[in-house]
Each structure stands twice: as structure tokens, then as C-alpha cells.
GROMACS .gro file of C-alpha atoms in nm:
model
  448
    1MET     CA    1   2.242  -1.587  -1.592
    2ASP     CA    2   2.259  -1.223  -1.801
    3LEU     CA    3   2.611  -1.278  -1.902
    4LEU     CA    4   2.618  -0.961  -2.101
    5HIS     CA    5   2.509  -0.737  -1.790
    6SER     CA    6   2.742  -0.908  -1.595
    7SER     CA    7   3.088  -0.894  -1.793
    8ARG     CA    8   2.977  -0.555  -1.857
    9THR     CA    9   2.917  -0.468  -1.488
   10ARG     CA   10   3.269  -0.650  -1.373
   11ARG     CA   11   3.455  -0.417  -1.648
   12ALA     CA   12   3.297  -0.123  -1.498
   13ARG     CA   13   3.377  -0.230  -1.149
   14SER     CA   14   3.725  -0.339  -1.212
   15VAL     CA   15   3.761   0.012  -1.372
   16MET     CA   16   3.570   0.168  -1.107
   17ALA     CA   17   3.819   0.007  -0.833
   18LEU     CA   18   4.110   0.253  -0.961
   19SER     CA   19   3.976   0.545  -1.041
   20CYS     CA   20   3.669   0.773  -1.049
   21VAL     CA   21   3.507   0.819  -1.405
   22ALA     CA   22   3.341   1.170  -1.344
   23ILE     CA   23   3.271   1.448  -1.127
   24LEU     CA   24   2.906   1.546  -1.162
   25PRO     CA   25   2.823   1.876  -1.089
   26ILE     CA   26   2.436   1.884  -0.909
   27GLY     CA   27   2.204   2.164  -0.994
   28VAL     CA   28   2.225   2.366  -1.327
   29ALA     CA   29   2.355   2.053  -1.503
   30CYS     CA   30   2.066   1.861  -1.396
   31ALA     CA   31   1.856   2.079  -1.595
   32PRO     CA   32   1.824   2.154  -1.982
   33PRO     CA   33   2.005   2.523  -2.085
   34GLY     CA   34   1.794   2.768  -2.041
   35SER     CA   35   1.488   2.591  -1.857
   36GLY     CA   36   1.496   2.859  -1.615
   37THR     CA   37   1.162   2.699  -1.436
   38ALA     CA   38   1.289   2.676  -1.091
   39ALA     CA   39   1.545   2.756  -0.862
   40SER     CA   40   1.897   2.548  -0.910
   41ALA     CA   41   1.989   2.280  -0.634
   42PRO     CA   42   2.300   2.428  -0.451
   43ALA     CA   43   2.654   2.373  -0.666
   44GLU     CA   44   2.814   2.090  -0.541
   45SER     CA   45   2.990   1.770  -0.682
   46VAL     CA   46   2.946   1.402  -0.668
   47GLN     CA   47   3.252   1.159  -0.738
   48VAL     CA   48   3.080   0.876  -0.955
   49SER     CA   49   3.191   0.544  -0.802
   50THR     CA   50   3.008   0.210  -0.860
   51GLU     CA   51   3.199   0.096  -0.525
   52LEU     CA   52   2.970   0.150  -0.202
   53GLY     CA   53   3.216   0.067   0.044
   54THR     CA   54   3.131  -0.115   0.393
   55ASP     CA   55   2.979   0.198   0.575
   56PRO     CA   56   2.614   0.218   0.640
   57ILE     CA   57   2.425   0.366   0.362
   58GLU     CA   58   2.023   0.478   0.418
   59LEU     CA   59   1.831   0.530   0.104
   60THR     CA   60   1.456   0.615   0.040
   61LEU     CA   61   1.264   0.519  -0.252
   62TYR     CA   62   0.921   0.670  -0.387
   63ASP     CA   63   0.624   0.496  -0.585
   64GLY     CA   64   0.291   0.424  -0.618
   65ALA     CA   65   0.120   0.172  -0.394
   66GLY     CA   66   0.020  -0.048  -0.637
   67LEU     CA   67   0.370  -0.154  -0.717
   68LYS     CA   68   0.477  -0.231  -0.373
   69LYS     CA   69   0.513  -0.583  -0.435
   70ILE     CA   70   0.785  -0.570  -0.700
   71ASP     CA   71   0.959  -0.301  -0.529
   72ASP     CA   72   0.987  -0.479  -0.181
   73ALA     CA   73   1.088  -0.798  -0.371
   74LEU     CA   74   1.366  -0.547  -0.571
   75ILE     CA   75   1.457  -0.390  -0.250
   76ALA     CA   76   1.527  -0.732  -0.053
   77ALA     CA   77   1.684  -0.877  -0.320
   78PHE     CA   78   1.950  -0.529  -0.387
   79THR     CA   79   2.031  -0.517  -0.003
   80ALA     CA   80   2.101  -0.887   0.024
   81GLY     CA   81   2.366  -0.784  -0.204
   82HIS     CA   82   2.455  -0.477  -0.034
   83PRO     CA   83   2.445  -0.551   0.342
   84ASN     CA   84   2.531  -0.212   0.452
   85VAL     CA   85   2.226  -0.051   0.271
   86SER     CA   86   1.908  -0.011   0.344
   87ILE     CA   87   1.582   0.129   0.156
   88THR     CA   88   1.303   0.276   0.316
   89ALA     CA   89   0.996   0.293   0.092
   90ARG     CA   90   0.735   0.521   0.082
   91TYR     CA   91   0.404   0.469  -0.130
   92ASP     CA   92   0.127   0.734  -0.233
   93PRO     CA   93  -0.204   0.585  -0.372
   94ASP     CA   94  -0.156   0.505  -0.711
   95ASP     CA   95  -0.419   0.756  -0.852
   96VAL     CA   96  -0.239   1.069  -0.714
   97GLN     CA   97   0.115   0.980  -0.695
   98ALA     CA   98   0.184   1.143  -1.042
   99VAL     CA   99  -0.008   1.464  -0.890
  100ASN     CA  100   0.252   1.442  -0.566
  101ALA     CA  101   0.533   1.369  -0.725
  102PRO     CA  102   0.652   1.733  -0.838
  103ARG     CA  103   0.583   1.868  -0.464
  104VAL     CA  104   0.783   1.511  -0.304
  105LEU     CA  105   1.060   1.596  -0.558
  106ALA     CA  106   1.062   1.987  -0.452
  107SER     CA  107   1.075   1.884  -0.078
  108ASP     CA  108   1.361   1.995   0.156
  109ASP     CA  109   1.416   1.618   0.207
  110PRO     CA  110   1.345   1.430  -0.145
  111PRO     CA  111   1.380   1.053  -0.183
  112ASP     CA  112   1.696   0.904  -0.311
  113ILE     CA  113   1.510   0.705  -0.603
  114ALA     CA  114   1.149   0.791  -0.706
  115ARG     CA  115   0.930   0.687  -0.977
  116ILE     CA  116   0.867   0.965  -1.269
  117ILE     CA  117   0.590   0.986  -1.477
  118ALA     CA  118   0.628   1.350  -1.620
  119LEU     CA  119   0.967   1.310  -1.695
  120PRO     CA  120   1.039   1.641  -1.914
  121GLY     CA  121   0.870   1.840  -1.642
  122ALA     CA  122   1.087   1.710  -1.367
  123VAL     CA  123   1.415   1.787  -1.618
  124ALA     CA  124   1.321   2.106  -1.651
  125ASN     CA  125   1.259   2.232  -1.275
  126ASN     CA  126   1.593   2.106  -1.192
  127GLN     CA  127   1.481   1.821  -0.995
  128LEU     CA  128   1.680   1.501  -1.123
  129THR     CA  129   2.002   1.397  -1.164
  130ALA     CA  130   2.157   1.346  -1.513
  131LEU     CA  131   2.265   0.983  -1.513
  132ASP     CA  132   2.528   0.983  -1.800
  133PRO     CA  133   2.834   0.928  -1.586
  134TRP     CA  134   2.679   0.643  -1.417
  135ALA     CA  135   2.552   0.478  -1.786
  136GLU     CA  136   2.942   0.522  -1.855
  137ALA     CA  137   3.040   0.350  -1.562
  138TYR     CA  138   2.785   0.051  -1.561
  139GLY     CA  139   2.757   0.011  -1.941
  140TRP     CA  140   2.358   0.140  -1.990
  141ASN     CA  141   2.446   0.259  -2.309
  142ASP     CA  142   2.501  -0.117  -2.458
  143MET     CA  143   2.116  -0.150  -2.332
  144PRO     CA  144   1.833  -0.181  -2.630
  145GLU     CA  145   1.795   0.159  -2.805
  146GLY     CA  146   1.422   0.172  -2.813
  147GLN     CA  147   1.427   0.131  -2.399
  148LEU     CA  148   1.702   0.408  -2.344
  149ALA     CA  149   1.481   0.625  -2.556
  150MET     CA  150   1.248   0.625  -2.273
  151TYR     CA  151   1.492   0.721  -2.019
  152ARG     CA  152   1.633   1.052  -2.204
  153VAL     CA  153   1.506   1.400  -2.252
  154ASP     CA  154   1.709   1.683  -2.459
  155ALA     CA  155   1.782   2.037  -2.383
  156ASN     CA  156   1.433   2.108  -2.544
  157GLY     CA  157   1.243   1.907  -2.318
  158VAL     CA  158   1.186   1.634  -2.614
  159ARG     CA  159   1.161   1.278  -2.491
  160GLY     CA  160   1.397   1.006  -2.673
  161THR     CA  161   1.742   1.197  -2.737
  162GLY     CA  162   1.958   1.364  -2.520
  163THR     CA  163   2.052   1.286  -2.142
  164GLN     CA  164   1.951   1.005  -1.945
  165TYR     CA  165   1.760   1.063  -1.647
  166THR     CA  166   1.563   0.744  -1.541
  167MET     CA  167   1.611   0.340  -1.550
  168ALA     CA  168   1.284   0.107  -1.583
  169SER     CA  169   1.235  -0.140  -1.302
  170GLY     CA  170   1.086  -0.356  -1.527
  171PHE     CA  171   0.819  -0.378  -1.854
  172THR     CA  172   0.445  -0.385  -1.912
  173MET     CA  173   0.330  -0.550  -2.266
  174THR     CA  174   0.041  -0.562  -2.439
  175GLY     CA  175  -0.087  -0.809  -2.667
  176PHE     CA  176  -0.398  -1.032  -2.737
  177TYR     CA  177  -0.513  -1.299  -2.497
  178TYR     CA  178  -0.709  -1.606  -2.680
  179ASN     CA  179  -0.922  -1.901  -2.522
  180LYS     CA  180  -0.789  -2.225  -2.699
  181GLU     CA  181  -1.105  -2.403  -2.650
  182LEU     CA  182  -1.293  -2.112  -2.874
  183ALA     CA  183  -1.044  -2.098  -3.116
  184SER     CA  184  -1.024  -2.462  -3.177
  185ARG     CA  185  -1.433  -2.442  -3.228
  186ILE     CA  186  -1.369  -2.232  -3.537
  187GLY     CA  187  -1.049  -2.418  -3.675
  188ILE     CA  188  -0.763  -2.177  -3.520
  189VAL     CA  189  -0.485  -2.342  -3.421
  190GLU     CA  190  -0.224  -2.065  -3.422
  191PRO     CA  191  -0.316  -1.711  -3.293
  192PRO     CA  192  -0.318  -1.466  -3.599
  193SER     CA  193  -0.016  -1.254  -3.651
  194THR     CA  194  -0.126  -1.077  -3.942
  195ILE     CA  195  -0.460  -0.806  -3.967
  196ASP     CA  196  -0.600  -1.030  -4.209
  197GLU     CA  197  -0.576  -1.332  -4.024
  198PHE     CA  198  -0.711  -1.141  -3.706
  199GLU     CA  199  -1.027  -1.039  -3.899
  200ARG     CA  200  -1.080  -1.352  -4.068
  201ALA     CA  201  -1.079  -1.498  -3.678
  202LEU     CA  202  -1.322  -1.231  -3.557
  203ALA     CA  203  -1.570  -1.270  -3.859
  204ALA     CA  204  -1.569  -1.643  -3.755
  205ALA     CA  205  -1.624  -1.628  -3.391
  206LYS     CA  206  -1.896  -1.376  -3.480
  207ASP     CA  207  -2.067  -1.643  -3.697
  208ALA     CA  208  -2.030  -1.884  -3.423
  209GLY     CA  209  -2.222  -1.674  -3.155
  210MET     CA  210  -1.906  -1.558  -2.990
  211ILE     CA  211  -1.765  -1.228  -2.842
  212PRO     CA  212  -1.489  -1.180  -3.088
  213ILE     CA  213  -1.306  -0.903  -2.823
  214MET     CA  214  -1.412  -0.867  -2.466
  215ALA     CA  215  -1.292  -0.511  -2.387
  216GLY     CA  216  -1.393  -0.300  -2.081
  217ASN     CA  217  -1.430   0.020  -2.294
  218LYS     CA  218  -1.549   0.214  -1.970
  219THR     CA  219  -1.211   0.211  -1.904
  220GLY     CA  220  -1.100   0.285  -2.228
  221GLN     CA  221  -0.962  -0.050  -2.330
  222VAL     CA  222  -1.053  -0.006  -2.708
  223THR     CA  223  -0.794   0.234  -2.675
  224PHE     CA  224  -0.546  -0.029  -2.698
  225ALA     CA  225  -0.710  -0.196  -3.030
  226ILE     CA  226  -0.687   0.141  -3.174
  227GLN     CA  227  -0.314   0.215  -3.096
  228MET     CA  228  -0.238  -0.133  -3.234
  229MET     CA  229  -0.356  -0.047  -3.568
  230LEU     CA  230  -0.196   0.286  -3.523
  231ASN     CA  231   0.132   0.128  -3.485
  232THR     CA  232   0.119  -0.082  -3.737
  233TYR     CA  233   0.004   0.173  -3.996
  234LEU     CA  234   0.249   0.483  -3.873
  235GLY     CA  235   0.498   0.332  -3.763
  236ARG     CA  236   0.707   0.263  -3.422
  237ASP     CA  237   0.889   0.568  -3.494
  238ALA     CA  238   0.570   0.802  -3.572
  239LEU     CA  239   0.374   0.660  -3.230
  240ASN     CA  240   0.725   0.692  -3.041
  241ASP     CA  241   0.782   1.079  -3.149
  242TRP     CA  242   0.440   1.168  -3.090
  243VAL     CA  243   0.430   1.036  -2.717
  244PHE     CA  244   0.796   1.189  -2.689
  245ASN     CA  245   0.645   1.551  -2.793
  246VAL     CA  246   0.898   1.555  -3.095
  247PRO     CA  247   0.779   1.892  -3.261
  248GLY     CA  248   0.572   1.814  -3.574
  249ALA     CA  249   0.446   1.490  -3.459
  250THR     CA  250   0.088   1.403  -3.547
  251LEU     CA  251  -0.122   1.117  -3.568
  252ASP     CA  252  -0.398   1.304  -3.758
  253THR     CA  253  -0.314   1.175  -4.094
  254PRO     CA  254  -0.503   0.997  -4.383
  255THR     CA  255  -0.322   0.670  -4.275
  256GLY     CA  256  -0.394   0.717  -3.907
  257VAL     CA  257  -0.745   0.768  -3.990
  258ASP     CA  258  -0.709   0.424  -4.202
  259ALA     CA  259  -0.576   0.262  -3.900
  260ALA     CA  260  -0.870   0.393  -3.659
  261SER     CA  261  -1.112   0.282  -3.928
  262ILE     CA  262  -1.049  -0.060  -3.852
  263VAL     CA  263  -1.144  -0.060  -3.556
  264ALA     CA  264  -1.431   0.152  -3.609
  265ASP     CA  265  -1.570  -0.135  -3.866
  266TRP     CA  266  -1.523  -0.366  -3.585
  267ALA     CA  267  -1.727  -0.189  -3.361
  268ALA     CA  268  -1.991  -0.176  -3.631
  269LYS     CA  269  -1.970  -0.533  -3.707
  270GLY     CA  270  -2.049  -0.619  -3.345
  271TYR     CA  271  -1.713  -0.773  -3.261
  272PHE     CA  272  -1.683  -0.577  -2.914
  273PRO     CA  273  -1.983  -0.698  -2.645
  274ASP     CA  274  -2.265  -0.448  -2.652
  275ASP     CA  275  -2.221  -0.328  -2.320
  276THR     CA  276  -1.828  -0.270  -2.339
  277THR     CA  277  -1.898   0.104  -2.256
  278GLY     CA  278  -2.056  -0.005  -1.932
  279THR     CA  279  -1.762  -0.252  -1.854
  280ASP     CA  280  -1.461  -0.163  -1.657
  281GLY     CA  281  -1.145  -0.356  -1.737
  282THR     CA  282  -1.136  -0.543  -1.422
  283THR     CA  283  -1.488  -0.675  -1.537
  284ALA     CA  284  -1.362  -0.764  -1.876
  285ALA     CA  285  -1.078  -0.977  -1.734
  286GLY     CA  286  -1.326  -1.158  -1.524
  287ARG     CA  287  -1.580  -1.210  -1.802
  288PHE     CA  288  -1.288  -1.329  -2.033
  289ALA     CA  289  -1.115  -1.582  -1.774
  290ALA     CA  290  -1.515  -1.716  -1.717
  291GLY     CA  291  -1.499  -1.814  -2.091
  292GLU     CA  292  -1.687  -1.468  -2.242
  293GLY     CA  293  -1.498  -1.410  -2.550
  294LEU     CA  294  -1.215  -1.529  -2.805
  295PHE     CA  295  -0.965  -1.233  -2.784
  296PHE     CA  296  -0.891  -0.995  -2.488
  297ALA     CA  297  -0.655  -0.711  -2.576
  298SER     CA  298  -0.445  -0.660  -2.238
  299GLY     CA  299  -0.136  -0.667  -2.091
  300ASN     CA  300   0.108  -0.874  -1.869
  301TRP     CA  301  -0.032  -0.759  -1.587
  302ASP     CA  302  -0.396  -0.973  -1.637
  303ALA     CA  303  -0.177  -1.285  -1.672
  304ALA     CA  304  -0.163  -1.406  -1.313
  305THR     CA  305  -0.560  -1.397  -1.294
  306LEU     CA  306  -0.620  -1.538  -1.637
  307GLN     CA  307  -0.368  -1.818  -1.576
  308ALA     CA  308  -0.546  -1.892  -1.209
  309LYS     CA  309  -0.887  -1.898  -1.407
  310LEU     CA  310  -0.821  -2.080  -1.758
  311GLY     CA  311  -0.523  -2.271  -1.653
  312ASP     CA  312  -0.402  -2.435  -1.971
  313ASN     CA  313  -0.670  -2.266  -2.203
  314VAL     CA  314  -0.534  -1.938  -2.225
  315GLY     CA  315  -0.262  -1.824  -2.467
  316PHE     CA  316  -0.069  -1.480  -2.533
  317ALA     CA  317   0.008  -1.364  -2.887
  318LEU     CA  318   0.143  -1.019  -2.976
  319PRO     CA  319  -0.086  -0.764  -3.180
  320PRO     CA  320  -0.154  -0.832  -3.539
  321THR     CA  321   0.020  -0.667  -3.811
  322ARG     CA  322  -0.008  -0.586  -4.163
  323ASP     CA  323   0.300  -0.787  -4.249
  324GLY     CA  324   0.355  -0.987  -3.951
  325SER     CA  325   0.644  -0.690  -3.763
  326VAL     CA  326   0.642  -0.717  -3.432
  327LEU     CA  327   0.539  -0.412  -3.241
  328ALA     CA  328   0.325  -0.384  -2.924
  329MET     CA  329   0.305  -0.134  -2.657
  330SER     CA  330   0.541  -0.155  -2.368
  331ASP     CA  331   0.614   0.115  -2.097
  332PRO     CA  332   0.798   0.106  -1.752
  333VAL     CA  333   0.643  -0.053  -1.482
  334SER     CA  334   0.830   0.252  -1.264
  335ASN     CA  335   1.047   0.471  -1.435
  336PHE     CA  336   1.309   0.521  -1.153
  337ALA     CA  337   1.505   0.860  -1.132
  338ILE     CA  338   1.766   0.966  -0.874
  339PRO     CA  339   1.634   1.298  -0.729
  340SER     CA  340   1.884   1.607  -0.745
  341GLY     CA  341   1.861   1.634  -0.323
  342SER     CA  342   1.939   1.243  -0.329
  343ASN     CA  343   2.190   1.216  -0.011
  344ASP     CA  344   2.424   0.915  -0.189
  345LYS     CA  345   2.381   0.917  -0.570
  346ASN     CA  346   2.617   0.638  -0.596
  347ALA     CA  347   2.404   0.401  -0.377
  348ALA     CA  348   2.100   0.503  -0.552
  349ALA     CA  349   2.235   0.445  -0.896
  350ALA     CA  350   2.366   0.112  -0.795
  351PHE     CA  351   2.006   0.043  -0.725
  352LEU     CA  352   1.934   0.150  -1.086
  353ASP     CA  353   2.189  -0.035  -1.230
  354PHE     CA  354   2.068  -0.341  -1.026
  355LEU     CA  355   1.749  -0.352  -1.237
  356SER     CA  356   1.880  -0.466  -1.517
  357SER     CA  357   2.077  -0.732  -1.361
  358ALA     CA  358   2.015  -1.081  -1.395
  359GLU     CA  359   1.875  -1.094  -1.045
  360GLY     CA  360   1.667  -0.791  -1.071
  361ARG     CA  361   1.573  -0.911  -1.428
  362GLN     CA  362   1.431  -1.233  -1.266
  363VAL     CA  363   1.264  -1.046  -0.982
  364ALA     CA  364   1.049  -0.818  -1.215
  365VAL     CA  365   0.972  -1.154  -1.400
  366ASP     CA  366   0.867  -1.309  -1.093
  367ALA     CA  367   0.622  -1.020  -1.005
  368GLY     CA  368   0.446  -1.079  -1.357
  369PHE     CA  369   0.611  -0.811  -1.545
  370ALA     CA  370   0.886  -0.791  -1.839
  371PRO     CA  371   1.269  -0.757  -1.739
  372SER     CA  372   1.469  -0.451  -1.795
  373GLY     CA  373   1.748  -0.451  -2.039
  374ASP     CA  374   1.804  -0.740  -2.232
  375GLY     CA  375   2.002  -1.109  -2.204
  376VAL     CA  376   1.904  -1.415  -2.107
  377VAL     CA  377   1.531  -1.482  -2.063
  378PRO     CA  378   1.435  -1.517  -1.699
  379ALA     CA  379   1.340  -1.852  -1.567
  380THR     CA  380   0.947  -1.929  -1.572
  381GLU     CA  381   0.758  -2.234  -1.531
  382PRO     CA  382   0.765  -2.456  -1.896
  383GLY     CA  383   0.445  -2.430  -2.066
  384THR     CA  384   0.292  -2.109  -1.823
  385LEU     CA  385   0.150  -1.812  -1.964
  386ALA     CA  386   0.435  -1.649  -1.797
  387SER     CA  387   0.674  -1.818  -1.991
  388GLU     CA  388   0.470  -1.714  -2.330
  389ILE     CA  389   0.471  -1.354  -2.255
  390GLN     CA  390   0.812  -1.343  -2.160
  391GLU     CA  391   0.922  -1.535  -2.465
  392ALA     CA  392   0.683  -1.274  -2.653
  393PHE     CA  393   0.876  -1.022  -2.492
  394SER     CA  394   1.210  -1.133  -2.570
  395THR     CA  395   1.094  -1.119  -2.951
  396LEU     CA  396   0.983  -0.787  -2.887
  397VAL     CA  397   1.313  -0.635  -2.750
  398GLU     CA  398   1.501  -0.821  -2.995
  399ALA     CA  399   1.326  -0.661  -3.320
  400ASP     CA  400   1.332  -0.310  -3.126
  401GLY     CA  401   0.941  -0.319  -3.146
  402GLN     CA  402   0.834  -0.113  -2.831
  403VAL     CA  403   0.613   0.135  -2.889
  404GLN     CA  404   0.504   0.402  -2.597
  405PHE     CA  405   0.111   0.424  -2.486
  406VAL     CA  406  -0.109   0.715  -2.630
  407GLN     CA  407  -0.248   0.755  -2.332
  408ASN     CA  408   0.119   0.900  -2.167
  409ALA     CA  409   0.176   1.195  -2.441
  410THR     CA  410   0.043   1.460  -2.187
  411ASN     CA  411  -0.100   1.463  -1.880
  412GLY     CA  412  -0.462   1.511  -2.031
  413MET     CA  413  -0.448   1.252  -2.268
  414THR     CA  414  -0.632   0.982  -2.106
  415GLY     CA  415  -0.933   1.220  -2.062
  416THR     CA  416  -0.907   1.295  -2.431
  417TRP     CA  417  -0.905   0.929  -2.551
  418LEU     CA  418  -1.129   0.757  -2.309
  419PRO     CA  419  -1.487   0.976  -2.461
  420GLN     CA  420  -1.326   0.959  -2.824
  421THR     CA  421  -1.314   0.572  -2.773
  422GLN     CA  422  -1.677   0.558  -2.634
  423MET     CA  423  -1.776   0.748  -2.905
  424LEU     CA  424  -1.625   0.570  -3.183
  425VAL     CA  425  -1.784   0.259  -3.069
  426ALA     CA  426  -2.116   0.398  -3.030
  427GLY     CA  427  -2.075   0.518  -3.379
  428ARG     CA  428  -2.119   0.884  -3.246
  429THR     CA  429  -1.821   1.043  -3.421
  430THR     CA  430  -1.582   0.911  -3.698
  431PRO     CA  431  -1.248   0.798  -3.701
  432ALA     CA  432  -1.138   1.159  -3.847
  433ASP     CA  433  -1.305   1.336  -3.574
  434VAL     CA  434  -1.122   1.139  -3.332
  435LEU     CA  435  -0.795   1.162  -3.454
  436ASP     CA  436  -0.853   1.542  -3.500
  437ALA     CA  437  -0.993   1.586  -3.138
  438VAL     CA  438  -0.696   1.411  -3.012
  439GLN     CA  439  -0.445   1.603  -3.188
  440SER     CA  440  -0.582   1.934  -3.104
  441SER     CA  441  -0.589   1.831  -2.748
  442TYR     CA  442  -0.243   1.720  -2.740
  443GLU     CA  443  -0.106   2.041  -2.901
  444GLN     CA  444  -0.345   2.245  -2.630
  445ASP     CA  445  -0.162   2.036  -2.359
  446LEU     CA  446   0.171   2.142  -2.508
  447LEU     CA  447   0.085   2.472  -2.573
  448ARG     CA  448   0.180   2.453  -2.915
   0.00000   0.00000   0.00000
């Protein structure tokens, strides 16, 4: 049981049963000062409370279709504990949800809970509710600082600090899956934790006729490897600042070039499949599951498939770093917000609070993701890949080592990283030119 969260919630509820913490103005208060990008919502107030009463409450939730399984499970668990609340979910296809979201939020009947990808834009357009009063009521400010940074936007539209607008349903996490049988053939008993150890393993795998790193770079999986090196060379804060669009943030430094050069060297040595650029991520996962490749850089979303195919022969390790420190890319599964036009913000906030409860965390883990918040590691079957991944995530959260994905820095970043990474693996560009192109695109996207 998540004792920290439970005691925090009990304290909040005991206070709230006596009085309201705040009156939250809606509309202008939901946008950064001077944004001036959209008409303000009607000026009205919400009496913040953690008590939902017994009268029927109807909420709507909006997300991408690929997350229906976890959302449906969260809704079922939440409404079981709040029988007067019903939540109707609406899903758009994953590849258009981000595009449709601004229109959905601006509609005459917006959802009460919605997944937000372009957070600064939604805040600037007065489309989201500031959550700070509920954060105080529920004790969200006690959550890991690295997670809270993902939920906040300041008055200038920069993420990482400022007002809280979202809460994660759970988290993805990246690392290296490894084939235990192939590892044992070249004398590897424990997965490497440093870059030096990792490179020795890659060289040994190549000498033994194995594919050292399985990767589907048709869909940009080599970008994971590049960011793993950027994380440890530039540091967590520099990477997060860049993704959060902090003024002056850049990856295009001599140290950044050194990091990208490591992956370029791996490509030159043949550590990736010869056909990596013609192979997508799904196919690469299937090939790794069939026994091709010593390592596979991916995330917890592939765990169930790999466990089913490889059984006890697959393991998971956090990315290697220069000094054995703990850093890994980890983003919200759904970064849920309460739209300004929500009909019942208190009930919607109660759902957001549920996400980091012991029960909500268990739902996320059962769906194959890492849990929101912190506390006791949710139950998994001992000795399974899922158990190994959850222990790794607990280590990551304890180290405050969650790093944002570089592809999410701007709406155009995925389209920039993909061809640059493909050309780097093919030897048709240099690490310096890759980071120059990425930084130039980044600044153009941000109109800087």
C-alpha cells in the first residue's frame, strides 16, 4: 500500500471536510499573464473541495485510442470507489489525437479530463484549469520534483516551473533489453552499467557474429541511443531544459557532439543491423524476440511482448552512463489536464489524484507502465520482466533521473530527428551537423 499517498490524502480530506481551501477563478486565471492568444473563458469561480458527495456526477475523458486499455482500467477502479461518478471516455486515433486536441478543448462542450501533448499552447489559449489549489488540497507538491516539472508551465510558456496544469496516468521508461543466453555466450553475467562496459560488450558481440544492438531506425529507434549518450554527457537538467524550451537551451555544444559521436562510432563499427533504416520498431522488437541481437534499446511498452516470446531469457537494464549514475528517458503515458470548460472540476481533480494513489499506481503497472508518484513499488509477479522493470523505475525515481524525450521538444522535432539519425547511421552526415540541424529546427519551431 502507498502509505505516503494515503496519509497525505487522509490529511487533505480531514481538512477539506471542514472547509474549502480556495476559490479558484476560471478563465483569465488559467492563462499566463499577457498571453492574449484566445478569448477568455467566462469568469466564474469553483469552490475547491476533495469531497464529491453522493449526487450523480457525469464526467468525460479524452485520450488516444492506443491508451484505451489503461484508461478503461483506471476509470473502472476510480468509479468503483466513487459509485456516484460515471466517466465516459472518448478516443481519437493516436496519430491524430494531438492534432485534434486544440479543437476538442476549444469546443462548446469540452471534456472534463483530457490528455495534453502541447501543454504550453493549451495554457496560452486559456484552455486548461490551473491545478495549484487542488495540489495543495491533495498534497501533490510532495511528489518527486522531476515529475512535477513535467506538469508545470510558467507565465512565459516555459515548462518545468510555474503553475501545475497536468498529472500523469503513469510513465513510460526506456532502457536496454538484453538476451541473457547471448550475453552468457560472451561472458556477460550482469548487464553493463557504464559506457565502457557497454562498449566492451558490443565489441564482444560483434566478434561472436551477433547483432550487438537491434534497432528499427525506419521509425527512429537509434534516436534512443543518441539521447542516452546526450543524457549522461550533458546531464539531466540540460536535456530537460531543452525539451521544456528554456531560453538559451541547446544541445549543439562540443560535449553534445562528443555524445552523438559515440553512436556514430557504433554505426561505423557495424553494431546496428545492416538494414536498420529499412526496419521499423515493431519489426525490430519481433526480431529481438526471435533471438536476433544482444541488446534492444526500447521502453516498457515492449515488455509484455518480449516476455511472452523470450520468457526468462530476457532482462532489462537502465541505460549505461559514464559514471554509473541513473538516468533514463521517461514521459507521462497520458498527461491529463482539466479543461477550462469542465463541468465538474472537483470530480475531475479527484480522478487526477487517484492516478498517484496505491490503487491507481497498481492499475498503471498492471497495464505495463510505470506508476505515477512515488511510494511502495506496486505488486508484480516475482522474477518476471515486469518486476525487473518496476524495480528499475523505482531506482530511477529515487535518483530523480527521469529525462524528457528529445522528440517532444517541439511539434516538429520528430520530423527533424528521424532523417538526421538515419543519415548519421548511414555515414552521410556528421554528429556536428546533426546537432546543428536539430538546434536550427528547434529554434525555428519556437520562432526564436
